[in-house]
Amino acid sequence: RQLLKHLNTHLSAVDNNPQARRLRRKLLVRQMKRERGLPLFDIDATVAASIHEATGMANTTDSMWHEPFSPSRLLGLVSRSSGDFRILDRFQSTSHTVKAQGQQPRTFLNRLVGTDEQTLQSIISPYTARVLKPYIRRDNESRPLKLQLLREIQAYPHRNDPTWIAPPPAPIDYCYVRPQHIPTVNALCRQFFWPGIDLSECLQYPDFSVVVLYKKVVIGFSFLVPDVKINEAYVSFVLVHPEWRRAGIGTFMM
């Protein structure tokens, strides 16, 4: 969108350059399709469908193909173009496919203290080109049962010290999904939903996501698919870890 806006402000220069005119026409068509909810051209799906039609290799396994041409992914893309598919199928992936995408496994340290990330910075959404702030909300008021338990554990060694004052607890942060969140989010999805879930696609539209953190530990998330049909979206996954429920986290995400 920013590129199209830049081209529209320099129409005289664009008219003198055939390549620039062609690029502007393509961007206009893409913008019209997005506004009308029409599927965008996907060369990977088109080539894969042609290969499948020419070879008839319908029963091959993913290990015989390189991404993005694994049959499990192609099945979701081809069925999406035909309009006959289930939304959640687009997030289904096999274990070796996830490994092929270069994701780091979720270690014990990740489960204990969360991801190793620096201070969050603003990001630009690749879907809407909006500038997304580091945090959607920083909640200093909610007290889930897990947080109460952590406070009790922290205070126990000082139970005989009347002068000890408990430090203020860290806030519960609501932010947009980032690449470092995906391994933990995938692990939680496979634990509480079903195996083989991969939510890497949600990085393409982070402004339709919420990831809830306590310090650096992921305790909940919610994702929405914005491009199902014209004027129609789909909430794909919503989860709050059982130890952090009944504190309004899921209500705020929705």
PDB file of C-alpha atoms in Angstrom:
ATOM      1  CA  ARG A   1       0.000   0.000   0.000  1.00  0.00           C
ATOM      2  CA  GLN A   2       2.830   2.396   0.758  1.00  0.00           C
ATOM      3  CA  LEU A   3       4.442   1.615  -2.597  1.00  0.00           C
ATOM      4  CA  LEU A   4       1.169   2.241  -4.450  1.00  0.00           C
ATOM      5  CA  LYS A   5       0.707   5.508  -2.583  1.00  0.00           C
ATOM      6  CA  HIS A   6       4.240   6.545  -3.528  1.00  0.00           C
ATOM      7  CA  LEU A   7       3.623   5.719  -7.193  1.00  0.00           C
ATOM      8  CA  ASN A   8       0.350   7.684  -7.203  1.00  0.00           C
ATOM      9  CA  THR A   9       2.166  10.782  -5.997  1.00  0.00           C
ATOM     10  CA  HIS A  10       4.585  10.609  -8.960  1.00  0.00           C
ATOM     11  CA  LEU A  11       2.216   9.779 -11.836  1.00  0.00           C
ATOM     12  CA  SER A  12       4.113  11.899 -14.360  1.00  0.00           C
ATOM     13  CA  ALA A  13       7.318   9.928 -13.779  1.00  0.00           C
ATOM     14  CA  VAL A  14       5.416   6.618 -13.749  1.00  0.00           C
ATOM     15  CA  ASP A  15       3.807   7.345 -17.135  1.00  0.00           C
ATOM     16  CA  ASN A  16       7.262   7.651 -18.713  1.00  0.00           C
ATOM     17  CA  ASN A  17       8.435   4.259 -17.410  1.00  0.00           C
ATOM     18  CA  PRO A  18       6.776   1.075 -18.760  1.00  0.00           C
ATOM     19  CA  GLN A  19       7.989  -1.045 -15.820  1.00  0.00           C
ATOM     20  CA  ALA A  20       6.581   1.444 -13.308  1.00  0.00           C
ATOM     21  CA  ARG A  21       3.245   1.563 -15.157  1.00  0.00           C
ATOM     22  CA  ARG A  22       3.037  -2.229 -15.138  1.00  0.00           C
ATOM     23  CA  LEU A  23       3.866  -2.377 -11.415  1.00  0.00           C
ATOM     24  CA  ARG A  24       1.233   0.246 -10.595  1.00  0.00           C
ATOM     25  CA  ARG A  25      -1.427  -1.693 -12.542  1.00  0.00           C
ATOM     26  CA  LYS A  26      -0.563  -4.871 -10.648  1.00  0.00           C
ATOM     27  CA  LEU A  27      -0.757  -3.087  -7.306  1.00  0.00           C
ATOM     28  CA  LEU A  28      -4.134  -1.583  -8.220  1.00  0.00           C
ATOM     29  CA  VAL A  29      -5.505  -5.008  -9.118  1.00  0.00           C
ATOM     30  CA  ARG A  30      -4.152  -6.431  -5.871  1.00  0.00           C
ATOM     31  CA  GLN A  31      -5.760  -3.615  -3.882  1.00  0.00           C
ATOM     32  CA  MET A  32      -9.139  -4.136  -5.613  1.00  0.00           C
ATOM     33  CA  LYS A  33      -9.039  -7.881  -4.897  1.00  0.00           C
ATOM     34  CA  ARG A  34      -8.192  -7.306  -1.249  1.00  0.00           C
ATOM     35  CA  GLU A  35     -11.047  -4.785  -0.863  1.00  0.00           C
ATOM     36  CA  ARG A  36     -13.518  -7.260  -2.399  1.00  0.00           C
ATOM     37  CA  GLY A  37     -12.238 -10.254  -0.450  1.00  0.00           C
ATOM     38  CA  LEU A  38     -11.075 -12.063  -3.603  1.00  0.00           C
ATOM     39  CA  PRO A  39      -8.158 -14.523  -3.391  1.00  0.00           C
ATOM     40  CA  LEU A  40      -4.793 -13.142  -4.449  1.00  0.00           C
ATOM     41  CA  PHE A  41      -2.704 -14.927  -7.047  1.00  0.00           C
ATOM     42  CA  ASP A  42      -0.470 -17.536  -5.393  1.00  0.00           C
ATOM     43  CA  ILE A  43       2.210 -18.815  -7.745  1.00  0.00           C
ATOM     44  CA  ASP A  44       3.200 -21.610  -5.344  1.00  0.00           C
ATOM     45  CA  ALA A  45      -0.333 -23.006  -5.312  1.00  0.00           C
ATOM     46  CA  THR A  46      -0.714 -22.619  -9.074  1.00  0.00           C
ATOM     47  CA  VAL A  47       2.552 -24.385  -9.889  1.00  0.00           C
ATOM     48  CA  ALA A  48       1.892 -27.124  -7.337  1.00  0.00           C
ATOM     49  CA  ALA A  49      -1.597 -27.739  -8.707  1.00  0.00           C
ATOM     50  CA  SER A  50      -0.151 -27.992 -12.224  1.00  0.00           C
ATOM     51  CA  ILE A  51       2.495 -30.476 -11.050  1.00  0.00           C
ATOM     52  CA  HIS A  52      -0.141 -32.536  -9.264  1.00  0.00           C
ATOM     53  CA  GLU A  53      -2.397 -32.551 -12.342  1.00  0.00           C
ATOM     54  CA  ALA A  54       0.461 -33.486 -14.654  1.00  0.00           C
ATOM     55  CA  THR A  55       2.045 -36.206 -12.509  1.00  0.00           C
ATOM     56  CA  GLY A  56      -0.982 -37.518 -10.647  1.00  0.00           C
ATOM     57  CA  MET A  57       1.166 -38.069  -7.529  1.00  0.00           C
ATOM     58  CA  ALA A  58      -1.645 -37.749  -5.034  1.00  0.00           C
ATOM     59  CA  ASN A  59      -0.349 -40.188  -2.407  1.00  0.00           C
ATOM     60  CA  THR A  60       3.212 -38.964  -2.042  1.00  0.00           C
ATOM     61  CA  THR A  61       4.526 -38.118   1.400  1.00  0.00           C
ATOM     62  CA  ASP A  62       5.766 -34.728   2.563  1.00  0.00           C
ATOM     63  CA  SER A  63       9.309 -36.040   2.988  1.00  0.00           C
ATOM     64  CA  MET A  64       9.647 -36.383  -0.804  1.00  0.00           C
ATOM     65  CA  TRP A  65       8.933 -32.686  -1.353  1.00  0.00           C
ATOM     66  CA  HIS A  66      10.582 -29.422  -0.380  1.00  0.00           C
ATOM     67  CA  GLU A  67       8.564 -26.570   1.077  1.00  0.00           C
ATOM     68  CA  PRO A  68       6.356 -24.974  -0.140  1.00  0.00           C
ATOM     69  CA  PHE A  69       5.421 -27.999  -2.286  1.00  0.00           C
ATOM     70  CA  SER A  70       4.662 -30.557   0.423  1.00  0.00           C
ATOM     71  CA  PRO A  71       1.307 -32.253  -0.312  1.00  0.00           C
ATOM     72  CA  SER A  72      -0.138 -31.333   3.090  1.00  0.00           C
ATOM     73  CA  ARG A  73       0.408 -27.631   2.377  1.00  0.00           C
ATOM     74  CA  LEU A  74      -0.689 -27.911  -1.258  1.00  0.00           C
ATOM     75  CA  LEU A  75      -3.880 -29.632  -0.214  1.00  0.00           C
ATOM     76  CA  GLY A  76      -4.806 -26.653   1.924  1.00  0.00           C
ATOM     77  CA  LEU A  77      -3.881 -24.142  -0.798  1.00  0.00           C
ATOM     78  CA  VAL A  78      -5.648 -25.952  -3.629  1.00  0.00           C
ATOM     79  CA  SER A  79      -8.781 -26.565  -1.594  1.00  0.00           C
ATOM     80  CA  ARG A  80      -8.730 -22.900  -0.536  1.00  0.00           C
ATOM     81  CA  SER A  81      -8.819 -21.788  -4.167  1.00  0.00           C
ATOM     82  CA  SER A  82     -11.799 -24.044  -4.826  1.00  0.00           C
ATOM     83  CA  GLY A  83     -13.686 -22.586  -1.863  1.00  0.00           C
ATOM     84  CA  ASP A  84     -14.092 -26.010  -0.215  1.00  0.00           C
ATOM     85  CA  PHE A  85     -11.867 -26.104   2.842  1.00  0.00           C
ATOM     86  CA  ARG A  86     -11.959 -25.786   6.595  1.00  0.00           C
ATOM     87  CA  ILE A  87     -10.268 -22.734   8.044  1.00  0.00           C
ATOM     88  CA  LEU A  88      -8.273 -24.671  10.633  1.00  0.00           C
ATOM     89  CA  ASP A  89      -6.740 -26.923   7.957  1.00  0.00           C
ATOM     90  CA  ARG A  90      -4.446 -24.091   6.919  1.00  0.00           C
ATOM     91  CA  PHE A  91      -2.684 -24.328  10.293  1.00  0.00           C
ATOM     92  CA  GLN A  92      -2.142 -28.095  10.115  1.00  0.00           C
ATOM     93  CA  SER A  93       1.437 -29.233   9.599  1.00  0.00           C
ATOM     94  CA  THR A  94       3.521 -32.317  10.198  1.00  0.00           C
ATOM     95  CA  SER A  95       6.432 -32.381  12.643  1.00  0.00           C
ATOM     96  CA  HIS A  96       9.134 -32.633   9.992  1.00  0.00           C
ATOM     97  CA  THR A  97       7.569 -29.777   8.026  1.00  0.00           C
ATOM     98  CA  VAL A  98       7.879 -27.527  11.052  1.00  0.00           C
ATOM     99  CA  LYS A  99      11.486 -28.599  11.480  1.00  0.00           C
ATOM    100  CA  ALA A 100      12.152 -27.767   7.832  1.00  0.00           C
ATOM    101  CA  GLN A 101      10.996 -24.210   8.410  1.00  0.00           C
ATOM    102  CA  GLY A 102      13.902 -23.656  10.789  1.00  0.00           C
ATOM    103  CA  GLN A 103      11.976 -23.224  13.993  1.00  0.00           C
ATOM    104  CA  GLN A 104      13.815 -23.741  17.237  1.00  0.00           C
ATOM    105  CA  PRO A 105      12.413 -26.396  19.586  1.00  0.00           C
ATOM    106  CA  ARG A 106      10.780 -25.335  22.829  1.00  0.00           C
ATOM    107  CA  THR A 107      13.341 -25.993  25.532  1.00  0.00           C
ATOM    108  CA  PHE A 108      12.891 -26.439  29.265  1.00  0.00           C
ATOM    109  CA  LEU A 109      14.315 -22.946  29.763  1.00  0.00           C
ATOM    110  CA  ASN A 110      11.595 -21.545  27.454  1.00  0.00           C
ATOM    111  CA  ARG A 111       8.919 -23.223  29.534  1.00  0.00           C
ATOM    112  CA  LEU A 112      10.494 -21.983  32.753  1.00  0.00           C
ATOM    113  CA  VAL A 113      11.284 -18.321  32.024  1.00  0.00           C
ATOM    114  CA  GLY A 114       9.838 -17.723  28.547  1.00  0.00           C
ATOM    115  CA  THR A 115      11.536 -16.580  25.371  1.00  0.00           C
ATOM    116  CA  ASP A 116      14.860 -14.782  25.401  1.00  0.00           C
ATOM    117  CA  GLU A 117      13.800 -11.433  23.948  1.00  0.00           C
ATOM    118  CA  GLN A 118      14.856  -7.859  24.377  1.00  0.00           C
ATOM    119  CA  THR A 119      12.572  -4.883  25.033  1.00  0.00           C
ATOM    120  CA  LEU A 120       9.688  -4.983  22.576  1.00  0.00           C
ATOM    121  CA  GLN A 121       9.742  -2.413  19.793  1.00  0.00           C
ATOM    122  CA  SER A 122       7.044  -1.169  17.441  1.00  0.00           C
ATOM    123  CA  ILE A 123       6.596  -3.218  14.285  1.00  0.00           C
ATOM    124  CA  ILE A 124       4.929  -2.623  10.915  1.00  0.00           C
ATOM    125  CA  SER A 125       2.197  -5.060   9.932  1.00  0.00           C
ATOM    126  CA  PRO A 126       2.893  -6.689   6.548  1.00  0.00           C
ATOM    127  CA  TYR A 127      -0.874  -7.059   6.053  1.00  0.00           C
ATOM    128  CA  THR A 128      -2.159  -3.532   6.688  1.00  0.00           C
ATOM    129  CA  ALA A 129       1.109  -1.529   6.841  1.00  0.00           C
ATOM    130  CA  ARG A 130       0.006  -0.176  10.238  1.00  0.00           C
ATOM    131  CA  VAL A 131       2.556   0.661  12.922  1.00  0.00           C
ATOM    132  CA  LEU A 132       1.818  -1.689  15.824  1.00  0.00           C
ATOM    133  CA  LYS A 133       2.820  -0.512  19.279  1.00  0.00           C
ATOM    134  CA  PRO A 134       4.865  -2.809  21.535  1.00  0.00           C
ATOM    135  CA  TYR A 135       1.925  -3.446  23.874  1.00  0.00           C
ATOM    136  CA  ILE A 136      -1.818  -3.556  23.453  1.00  0.00           C
ATOM    137  CA  ARG A 137      -2.283  -3.362  27.228  1.00  0.00           C
ATOM    138  CA  ARG A 138      -0.213  -3.706  30.398  1.00  0.00           C
ATOM    139  CA  ASP A 139      -2.448  -5.044  33.166  1.00  0.00           C
ATOM    140  CA  ASN A 140      -1.316  -4.310  36.719  1.00  0.00           C
ATOM    141  CA  GLU A 141      -4.651  -5.095  38.374  1.00  0.00           C
ATOM    142  CA  SER A 142      -5.584  -8.705  37.541  1.00  0.00           C
ATOM    143  CA  ARG A 143      -4.543 -11.353  40.064  1.00  0.00           C
ATOM    144  CA  PRO A 144      -4.959 -14.869  38.576  1.00  0.00           C
ATOM    145  CA  LEU A 145      -4.534 -17.854  40.908  1.00  0.00           C
ATOM    146  CA  LYS A 146      -1.092 -18.602  39.474  1.00  0.00           C
ATOM    147  CA  LEU A 147       0.091 -15.069  40.218  1.00  0.00           C
ATOM    148  CA  GLN A 148      -1.280 -15.278  43.747  1.00  0.00           C
ATOM    149  CA  LEU A 149       0.605 -18.534  44.269  1.00  0.00           C
ATOM    150  CA  LEU A 150       3.839 -16.971  42.993  1.00  0.00           C
ATOM    151  CA  ARG A 151       3.373 -14.081  45.419  1.00  0.00           C
ATOM    152  CA  GLU A 152       2.888 -16.501  48.325  1.00  0.00           C
ATOM    153  CA  ILE A 153       6.020 -18.422  47.373  1.00  0.00           C
ATOM    154  CA  GLN A 154       7.958 -15.171  47.174  1.00  0.00           C
ATOM    155  CA  ALA A 155       6.739 -14.044  50.611  1.00  0.00           C
ATOM    156  CA  TYR A 156       7.253 -17.376  52.406  1.00  0.00           C
ATOM    157  CA  PRO A 157      11.015 -16.976  53.136  1.00  0.00           C
ATOM    158  CA  HIS A 158      10.240 -13.575  54.718  1.00  0.00           C
ATOM    159  CA  ARG A 159       7.283 -14.712  56.836  1.00  0.00           C
ATOM    160  CA  ASN A 160       9.116 -13.888  60.092  1.00  0.00           C
ATOM    161  CA  ASP A 161      10.372 -10.515  58.929  1.00  0.00           C
ATOM    162  CA  PRO A 162       7.780  -7.821  59.704  1.00  0.00           C
ATOM    163  CA  THR A 163       9.822  -5.175  57.888  1.00  0.00           C
ATOM    164  CA  TRP A 164       9.819  -7.010  54.559  1.00  0.00           C
ATOM    165  CA  ILE A 165       7.735  -5.385  51.856  1.00  0.00           C
ATOM    166  CA  ALA A 166       6.769  -7.399  48.790  1.00  0.00           C
ATOM    167  CA  PRO A 167       7.903  -5.846  45.513  1.00  0.00           C
ATOM    168  CA  PRO A 168       5.163  -4.936  43.058  1.00  0.00           C
ATOM    169  CA  PRO A 169       4.317  -7.814  40.707  1.00  0.00           C
ATOM    170  CA  ALA A 170       5.157  -7.633  37.031  1.00  0.00           C
ATOM    171  CA  PRO A 171       2.251  -6.678  34.771  1.00  0.00           C
ATOM    172  CA  ILE A 172       0.369  -9.065  32.507  1.00  0.00           C
ATOM    173  CA  ASP A 173       1.226  -7.839  29.011  1.00  0.00           C
ATOM    174  CA  TYR A 174      -0.967  -8.078  25.927  1.00  0.00           C
ATOM    175  CA  CYS A 175       1.007  -7.707  22.700  1.00  0.00           C
ATOM    176  CA  TYR A 176       0.958  -8.654  19.029  1.00  0.00           C
ATOM    177  CA  VAL A 177       2.438 -11.965  17.924  1.00  0.00           C
ATOM    178  CA  ARG A 178       6.134 -11.990  17.062  1.00  0.00           C
ATOM    179  CA  PRO A 179       8.408 -14.685  15.630  1.00  0.00           C
ATOM    180  CA  GLN A 180       9.878 -15.566  19.043  1.00  0.00           C
ATOM    181  CA  HIS A 181       6.376 -16.407  20.326  1.00  0.00           C
ATOM    182  CA  ILE A 182       5.587 -19.014  17.650  1.00  0.00           C
ATOM    183  CA  PRO A 183       7.442 -22.046  19.132  1.00  0.00           C
ATOM    184  CA  THR A 184       5.725 -21.641  22.511  1.00  0.00           C
ATOM    185  CA  VAL A 185       2.324 -20.909  20.933  1.00  0.00           C
ATOM    186  CA  ASN A 186       2.643 -24.006  18.746  1.00  0.00           C
ATOM    187  CA  ALA A 187       3.595 -26.136  21.754  1.00  0.00           C
ATOM    188  CA  LEU A 188       0.566 -24.919  23.715  1.00  0.00           C
ATOM    189  CA  CYS A 189      -1.737 -25.545  20.751  1.00  0.00           C
ATOM    190  CA  ARG A 190      -0.456 -29.100  20.384  1.00  0.00           C
ATOM    191  CA  GLN A 191      -0.857 -29.682  24.106  1.00  0.00           C
ATOM    192  CA  PHE A 192      -4.410 -28.354  24.495  1.00  0.00           C
ATOM    193  CA  PHE A 193      -5.885 -28.838  20.980  1.00  0.00           C
ATOM    194  CA  TRP A 194      -4.371 -31.472  18.676  1.00  0.00           C
ATOM    195  CA  PRO A 195      -0.957 -32.400  17.178  1.00  0.00           C
ATOM    196  CA  GLY A 196       0.568 -30.792  14.116  1.00  0.00           C
ATOM    197  CA  ILE A 197      -0.628 -27.197  14.575  1.00  0.00           C
ATOM    198  CA  ASP A 198       1.660 -24.496  13.157  1.00  0.00           C
ATOM    199  CA  LEU A 199       0.621 -20.853  13.537  1.00  0.00           C
ATOM    200  CA  SER A 200       3.543 -19.321  11.645  1.00  0.00           C
ATOM    201  CA  GLU A 201       1.062 -17.970   9.095  1.00  0.00           C
ATOM    202  CA  CYS A 202      -0.287 -15.560  11.720  1.00  0.00           C
ATOM    203  CA  LEU A 203       2.945 -13.551  11.414  1.00  0.00           C
ATOM    204  CA  GLN A 204       1.568 -12.329   8.071  1.00  0.00           C
ATOM    205  CA  TYR A 205      -1.243 -10.462   9.866  1.00  0.00           C
ATOM    206  CA  PRO A 206      -0.016  -9.691  13.406  1.00  0.00           C
ATOM    207  CA  ASP A 207      -2.573  -6.924  13.971  1.00  0.00           C
ATOM    208  CA  PHE A 208      -5.238  -9.661  14.194  1.00  0.00           C
ATOM    209  CA  SER A 209      -3.508 -11.433  17.077  1.00  0.00           C
ATOM    210  CA  VAL A 210      -3.085 -11.147  20.831  1.00  0.00           C
ATOM    211  CA  VAL A 211      -0.354 -12.877  22.838  1.00  0.00           C
ATOM    212  CA  VAL A 212      -0.520 -12.584  26.625  1.00  0.00           C
ATOM    213  CA  LEU A 213       2.743 -12.639  28.583  1.00  0.00           C
ATOM    214  CA  TYR A 214       3.668 -12.669  32.245  1.00  0.00           C
ATOM    215  CA  LYS A 215       7.211 -11.358  32.159  1.00  0.00           C
ATOM    216  CA  LYS A 216       8.411 -13.457  29.196  1.00  0.00           C
ATOM    217  CA  VAL A 217       6.173 -16.512  29.631  1.00  0.00           C
ATOM    218  CA  VAL A 218       3.284 -16.982  27.180  1.00  0.00           C
ATOM    219  CA  ILE A 219       0.116 -17.595  29.222  1.00  0.00           C
ATOM    220  CA  GLY A 220      -2.517 -17.081  26.531  1.00  0.00           C
ATOM    221  CA  PHE A 221      -3.213 -16.063  22.952  1.00  0.00           C
ATOM    222  CA  SER A 222      -5.967 -15.397  20.442  1.00  0.00           C
ATOM    223  CA  PHE A 223      -5.795 -15.362  16.640  1.00  0.00           C
ATOM    224  CA  LEU A 224      -8.214 -14.187  13.968  1.00  0.00           C
ATOM    225  CA  VAL A 225      -8.031 -15.008  10.238  1.00  0.00           C
ATOM    226  CA  PRO A 226      -9.021 -11.809   8.397  1.00  0.00           C
ATOM    227  CA  ASP A 227      -9.267 -13.057   4.799  1.00  0.00           C
ATOM    228  CA  VAL A 228     -11.845 -15.863   4.890  1.00  0.00           C
ATOM    229  CA  LYS A 229     -14.517 -14.189   2.755  1.00  0.00           C
ATOM    230  CA  ILE A 230     -15.597 -10.669   1.945  1.00  0.00           C
ATOM    231  CA  ASN A 231     -16.701  -8.968   5.168  1.00  0.00           C
ATOM    232  CA  GLU A 232     -16.073 -12.178   7.093  1.00  0.00           C
ATOM    233  CA  ALA A 233     -13.318 -13.225   9.502  1.00  0.00           C
ATOM    234  CA  TYR A 234     -12.727 -16.321  11.619  1.00  0.00           C
ATOM    235  CA  VAL A 235     -11.425 -16.713  15.163  1.00  0.00           C
ATOM    236  CA  SER A 236      -9.116 -19.696  14.766  1.00  0.00           C
ATOM    237  CA  PHE A 237      -7.607 -20.254  18.238  1.00  0.00           C
ATOM    238  CA  VAL A 238      -8.237 -18.815  21.704  1.00  0.00           C
ATOM    239  CA  LEU A 239      -6.441 -20.195  24.748  1.00  0.00           C
ATOM    240  CA  VAL A 240      -5.617 -19.139  28.289  1.00  0.00           C
ATOM    241  CA  HIS A 241      -3.428 -21.533  30.259  1.00  0.00           C
ATOM    242  CA  PRO A 242      -5.569 -23.261  32.936  1.00  0.00           C
ATOM    243  CA  GLU A 243      -3.407 -21.887  35.742  1.00  0.00           C
ATOM    244  CA  TRP A 244      -4.094 -18.301  34.600  1.00  0.00           C
ATOM    245  CA  ARG A 245      -7.840 -18.490  33.966  1.00  0.00           C
ATOM    246  CA  ARG A 246     -10.794 -16.803  35.716  1.00  0.00           C
ATOM    247  CA  ALA A 247      -9.089 -13.407  35.729  1.00  0.00           C
ATOM    248  CA  GLY A 248     -10.638 -11.781  32.644  1.00  0.00           C
ATOM    249  CA  ILE A 249      -7.728 -12.505  30.283  1.00  0.00           C
ATOM    250  CA  GLY A 250      -9.824 -14.357  27.703  1.00  0.00           C
ATOM    251  CA  THR A 251     -12.583 -11.755  27.933  1.00  0.00           C
ATOM    252  CA  PHE A 252     -10.163  -8.927  27.163  1.00  0.00           C
ATOM    253  CA  MET A 253      -8.638 -10.812  24.222  1.00  0.00           C
ATOM    254  CA  MET A 254     -12.039 -11.343  22.638  1.00  0.00           C
TER     255      MET A 254
END
